[in-house]
PDB file of C-alpha atoms in Angstrom:
ATOM      1  CA  LEU Y 907     -80.001 102.713  81.525  1.00 48.00           C
ATOM      2  CA  SER Y 908     -78.922 101.121  84.801  1.00 51.00           C
ATOM      3  CA  CYS Y 909     -80.532 100.870  88.237  1.00 59.00           C
ATOM      4  CA  ALA Y 910     -78.796 101.541  91.553  1.00 57.00           C
ATOM      5  CA  PHE Y 911     -79.280  99.188  94.493  1.00 60.00           C
ATOM      6  CA  PRO Y 912     -78.290  99.472  98.159  1.00 66.00           C
ATOM      7  CA  GLY Y 913     -74.558  99.201  98.691  1.00 71.00           C
ATOM      8  CA  ASN Y 914     -73.787 101.135  95.483  1.00 71.00           C
ATOM      9  CA  LYS Y 915     -74.441  98.084  93.313  1.00 73.00           C
ATOM     10  CA  GLU Y 916     -75.764  98.636  89.831  1.00 77.00           C
ATOM     11  CA  LEU Y 917     -77.836  96.432  87.618  1.00 76.00           C
ATOM     12  CA  GLU Y 918     -76.918  96.735  83.979  1.00 81.00           C
ATOM     13  CA  PRO Y 919     -79.393  95.866  81.255  1.00 83.00           C
ATOM     14  CA  LEU Y 920     -78.784  92.701  79.284  1.00 85.00           C
ATOM     15  CA  LYS Y 921     -76.971  93.353  76.045  1.00 91.00           C
ATOM     16  CA  TYR Y 922     -79.187  91.385  73.665  1.00 91.00           C
ATOM     17  CA  ALA Y 923     -76.989  92.147  70.653  1.00 93.00           C
ATOM     18  CA  THR Y 924     -73.914  90.710  72.380  1.00 92.00           C
ATOM     19  CA  VAL Y 925     -75.829  87.555  73.338  1.00 90.00           C
ATOM     20  CA  ALA Y 926     -77.193  87.249  69.796  1.00 91.00           C
ATOM     21  CA  THR Y 927     -73.721  87.499  68.288  1.00 93.00           C
ATOM     22  CA  ALA Y 928     -72.320  84.888  70.693  1.00 90.00           C
ATOM     23  CA  ALA Y 929     -75.246  82.533  69.976  1.00 88.00           C
ATOM     24  CA  SER Y 930     -75.287  83.216  66.215  1.00 92.00           C
ATOM     25  CA  VAL Y 931     -78.980  84.150  66.208  1.00 93.00           C
ATOM     26  CA  SER Y 932     -80.900  87.376  65.693  1.00 94.00           C
ATOM     27  CA  ARG Y 933     -81.286  89.960  68.437  1.00 94.00           C
ATOM     28  CA  GLN Y 934     -85.066  89.599  68.156  1.00 94.00           C
ATOM     29  CA  LYS Y 935     -84.852  85.837  68.738  1.00 94.00           C
ATOM     30  CA  VAL Y 936     -82.692  86.353  71.838  1.00 92.00           C
ATOM     31  CA  GLU Y 937     -85.026  88.989  73.239  1.00 93.00           C
ATOM     32  CA  ALA Y 938     -88.143  86.866  72.574  1.00 93.00           C
ATOM     33  CA  CYS Y 939     -86.532  83.781  74.137  1.00 90.00           C
ATOM     34  CA  ILE Y 940     -85.426  85.603  77.281  1.00 88.00           C
ATOM     35  CA  GLN Y 941     -88.713  87.455  77.698  1.00 91.00           C
ATOM     36  CA  GLY Y 942     -90.726  84.286  77.121  1.00 90.00           C
ATOM     37  CA  THR Y 943     -88.668  82.322  79.624  1.00 86.00           C
ATOM     38  CA  THR Y 944     -88.825  85.020  82.309  1.00 87.00           C
ATOM     39  CA  SER Y 945     -92.569  85.403  81.736  1.00 91.00           C
ATOM     40  CA  LEU Y 946     -93.120  81.649  82.195  1.00 88.00           C
ATOM     41  CA  LEU Y 947     -90.922  81.600  85.283  1.00 86.00           C
ATOM     42  CA  SER Y 948     -92.755  84.621  86.731  1.00 89.00           C
ATOM     43  CA  HIS Y 949     -96.131  82.987  86.040  1.00 90.00           C
ATOM     44  CA  CYS Y 950     -95.093  79.737  87.766  1.00 86.00           C
ATOM     45  CA  LEU Y 951     -93.660  81.537  90.787  1.00 86.00           C
ATOM     46  CA  GLY Y 952     -96.728  83.784  91.015  1.00 89.00           C
ATOM     47  CA  LYS Y 953     -98.920  80.669  91.249  1.00 88.00           C
ATOM     48  CA  GLY Y 954     -96.647  79.179  93.919  1.00 87.00           C
ATOM     49  CA  GLU Y 955     -95.562  76.281  91.711  1.00 86.00           C
ATOM     50  CA  THR Y 956     -92.382  74.350  92.303  1.00 85.00           C
ATOM     51  CA  VAL Y 957     -89.921  75.083  89.519  1.00 86.00           C
ATOM     52  CA  ALA Y 958     -86.632  73.575  88.410  1.00 83.00           C
ATOM     53  CA  PHE Y 959     -85.034  76.223  86.175  1.00 85.00           C
ATOM     54  CA  VAL Y 960     -82.248  74.603  84.167  1.00 83.00           C
ATOM     55  CA  LEU Y 961     -79.373  76.787  83.001  1.00 84.00           C
ATOM     56  CA  ARG Y 962     -77.609  74.682  80.393  1.00 82.00           C
ATOM     57  CA  ASN Y 963     -73.999  73.866  81.293  1.00 84.00           C
ATOM     58  CA  VAL Y 964     -74.328  75.787  84.596  1.00 87.00           C
ATOM     59  CA  GLY Y 965     -76.827  74.054  86.871  1.00 87.00           C
ATOM     60  CA  VAL Y 966     -80.380  74.067  88.177  1.00 86.00           C
ATOM     61  CA  LEU Y 967     -82.182  76.712  90.219  1.00 86.00           C
ATOM     62  CA  LEU Y 968     -84.757  74.916  92.389  1.00 85.00           C
ATOM     63  CA  VAL Y 969     -87.661  76.906  93.799  1.00 87.00           C
ATOM     64  CA  GLU Y 970     -89.924  74.994  96.186  1.00 85.00           C
ATOM     65  CA  GLY Y 971     -92.245  77.230  98.173  1.00 83.00           C
ATOM     66  CA  ARG Y 972     -90.046  79.717 100.011  1.00 84.00           C
ATOM     67  CA  ARG Y 973     -86.972  77.523  99.597  1.00 87.00           C
ATOM     68  CA  VAL Y 974     -84.591  78.452  96.789  1.00 88.00           C
ATOM     69  CA  GLN Y 975     -81.333  76.684  96.064  1.00 85.00           C
ATOM     70  CA  MET Y 976     -78.854  76.588  93.233  1.00 86.00           C
ATOM     71  CA  ARG Y 977     -77.380  73.218  92.331  1.00 85.00           C
ATOM     72  CA  PHE Y 978     -74.363  73.536  90.061  1.00 85.00           C
ATOM     73  CA  TYR Y 979     -73.029  71.013  87.568  1.00 85.00           C
ATOM     74  CA  TYR Y 980     -69.654  69.615  88.598  1.00 82.00           C
ATOM     75  CA  ASP Y 981     -68.134  70.444  85.202  1.00 82.00           C
ATOM     76  CA  PHE Y 982     -69.219  74.084  85.545  1.00 83.00           C
ATOM     77  CA  LEU Y 983     -67.625  74.422  88.986  1.00 83.00           C
ATOM     78  CA  ALA Y 984     -64.471  72.692  87.749  1.00 82.00           C
ATOM     79  CA  ARG Y 985     -64.248  75.151  84.822  1.00 83.00           C
ATOM     80  CA  MET Y 986     -64.776  78.138  87.124  1.00 79.00           C
ATOM     81  CA  SER Y 987     -62.403  77.173  89.914  1.00 78.00           C
ATOM     82  CA  GLY Y 988     -60.182  74.504  88.430  1.00 80.00           C
ATOM     83  CA  LYS Y 989     -60.656  70.812  89.118  1.00 76.00           C
ATOM     84  CA  ARG Y 990     -57.886  70.659  91.727  1.00 79.00           C
ATOM     85  CA  ASN Y 991     -59.308  73.633  93.667  1.00 75.00           C
ATOM     86  CA  LEU Y 992     -62.785  72.117  93.537  1.00 71.00           C
ATOM     87  CA  GLU Y 993     -61.510  68.788  94.874  1.00 73.00           C
ATOM     88  CA  ARG Y 994     -59.680  70.568  97.728  1.00 76.00           C
ATOM     89  CA  ALA Y 995     -62.803  72.568  98.581  1.00 70.00           C
ATOM     90  CA  ALA Y 996     -64.977  69.445  98.566  1.00 69.00           C
ATOM     91  CA  PHE Y 997     -62.492  67.709 100.881  1.00 66.00           C
ATOM     92  CA  LYS Y 998     -62.534  70.637 103.338  1.00 72.00           C
ATOM     93  CA  VAL Y 999     -66.283  71.274 103.066  1.00 69.00           C
ATOM     94  CA  PRO Y1000     -68.079  68.000 102.233  1.00 68.00           C
ATOM     95  CA  GLN Y1001     -71.471  69.780 102.263  1.00 68.00           C
ATOM     96  CA  LEU Y1002     -70.376  71.443  99.014  1.00 67.00           C
ATOM     97  CA  LEU Y1003     -71.091  68.200  97.182  1.00 67.00           C
ATOM     98  CA  LYS Y1004     -74.765  68.501  98.198  1.00 68.00           C
ATOM     99  CA  ARG Y1005     -74.902  71.582  95.960  1.00 71.00           C
ATOM    100  CA  VAL Y1006     -73.490  69.697  92.979  1.00 76.00           C
ATOM    101  CA  VAL Y1007     -75.773  67.897  90.560  1.00 73.00           C
ATOM    102  CA  SER Y1008     -74.937  65.554  87.720  1.00 69.00           C
ATOM    103  CA  GLN Y1009     -75.856  66.532  84.170  1.00 67.00           C
ATOM    104  CA  VAL Y1010     -76.870  62.938  83.444  1.00 64.00           C
ATOM    105  CA  ILE Y1011     -79.628  62.517  86.048  1.00 64.00           C
ATOM    106  CA  PRO Y1012     -83.174  63.488  85.048  1.00 60.00           C
ATOM    107  CA  ILE Y1013     -83.850  67.026  86.287  1.00 61.00           C
ATOM    108  CA  ALA Y1014     -87.402  66.047  87.255  1.00 56.00           C
ATOM    109  CA  SER Y1015     -85.901  63.773  89.926  1.00 60.00           C
ATOM    110  CA  LEU Y1016     -84.651  66.854  91.815  1.00 59.00           C
ATOM    111  CA  THR Y1017     -88.184  67.853  92.748  1.00 57.00           C
ATOM    112  CA  PHE Y1018     -91.244  65.823  93.759  1.00 55.00           C
ATOM    113  CA  TYR Y1019     -93.627  67.887  91.663  1.00 54.00           C
ATOM    114  CA  GLY Y1020     -93.629  71.030  89.623  1.00 60.00           C
ATOM    115  CA  ARG Y1021     -92.355  72.341  86.338  1.00 65.00           C
ATOM    116  CA  VAL Y1022     -89.008  71.980  84.694  1.00 67.00           C
ATOM    117  CA  ILE Y1023     -87.998  74.998  82.615  1.00 66.00           C
ATOM    118  CA  ILE Y1024     -84.929  74.578  80.453  1.00 66.00           C
ATOM    119  CA  PHE Y1025     -83.233  77.791  79.442  1.00 64.00           C
ATOM    120  CA  PRO Y1026     -81.771  77.341  75.948  1.00 59.00           C
TER     121      PRO Y1026
END
């Protein structure tokens, strides 16, 4: 079952079995983990809380009031675009580095208050 969005874009349902196989866990565990995480995130956002949602090896989605920004880990961007391409892009657009976050800094330091949710 898929949903159509404006511009002929479709949203496909998550294939829990595929994720379970890749993660070497049961489908039920994957479904419970994802549903629990999205429920917690929805609860926090519904209460207007600041949230740092950590996507392991990808980056951090920061939600502060009406401001939402994605901060990617350098290693993730380097894997996606190639280190040389990333360095060229950062040279041409220095503001890009403001969207990069280090995996070694404490995530809580990215926000003054709020919750940190780490997606497994």
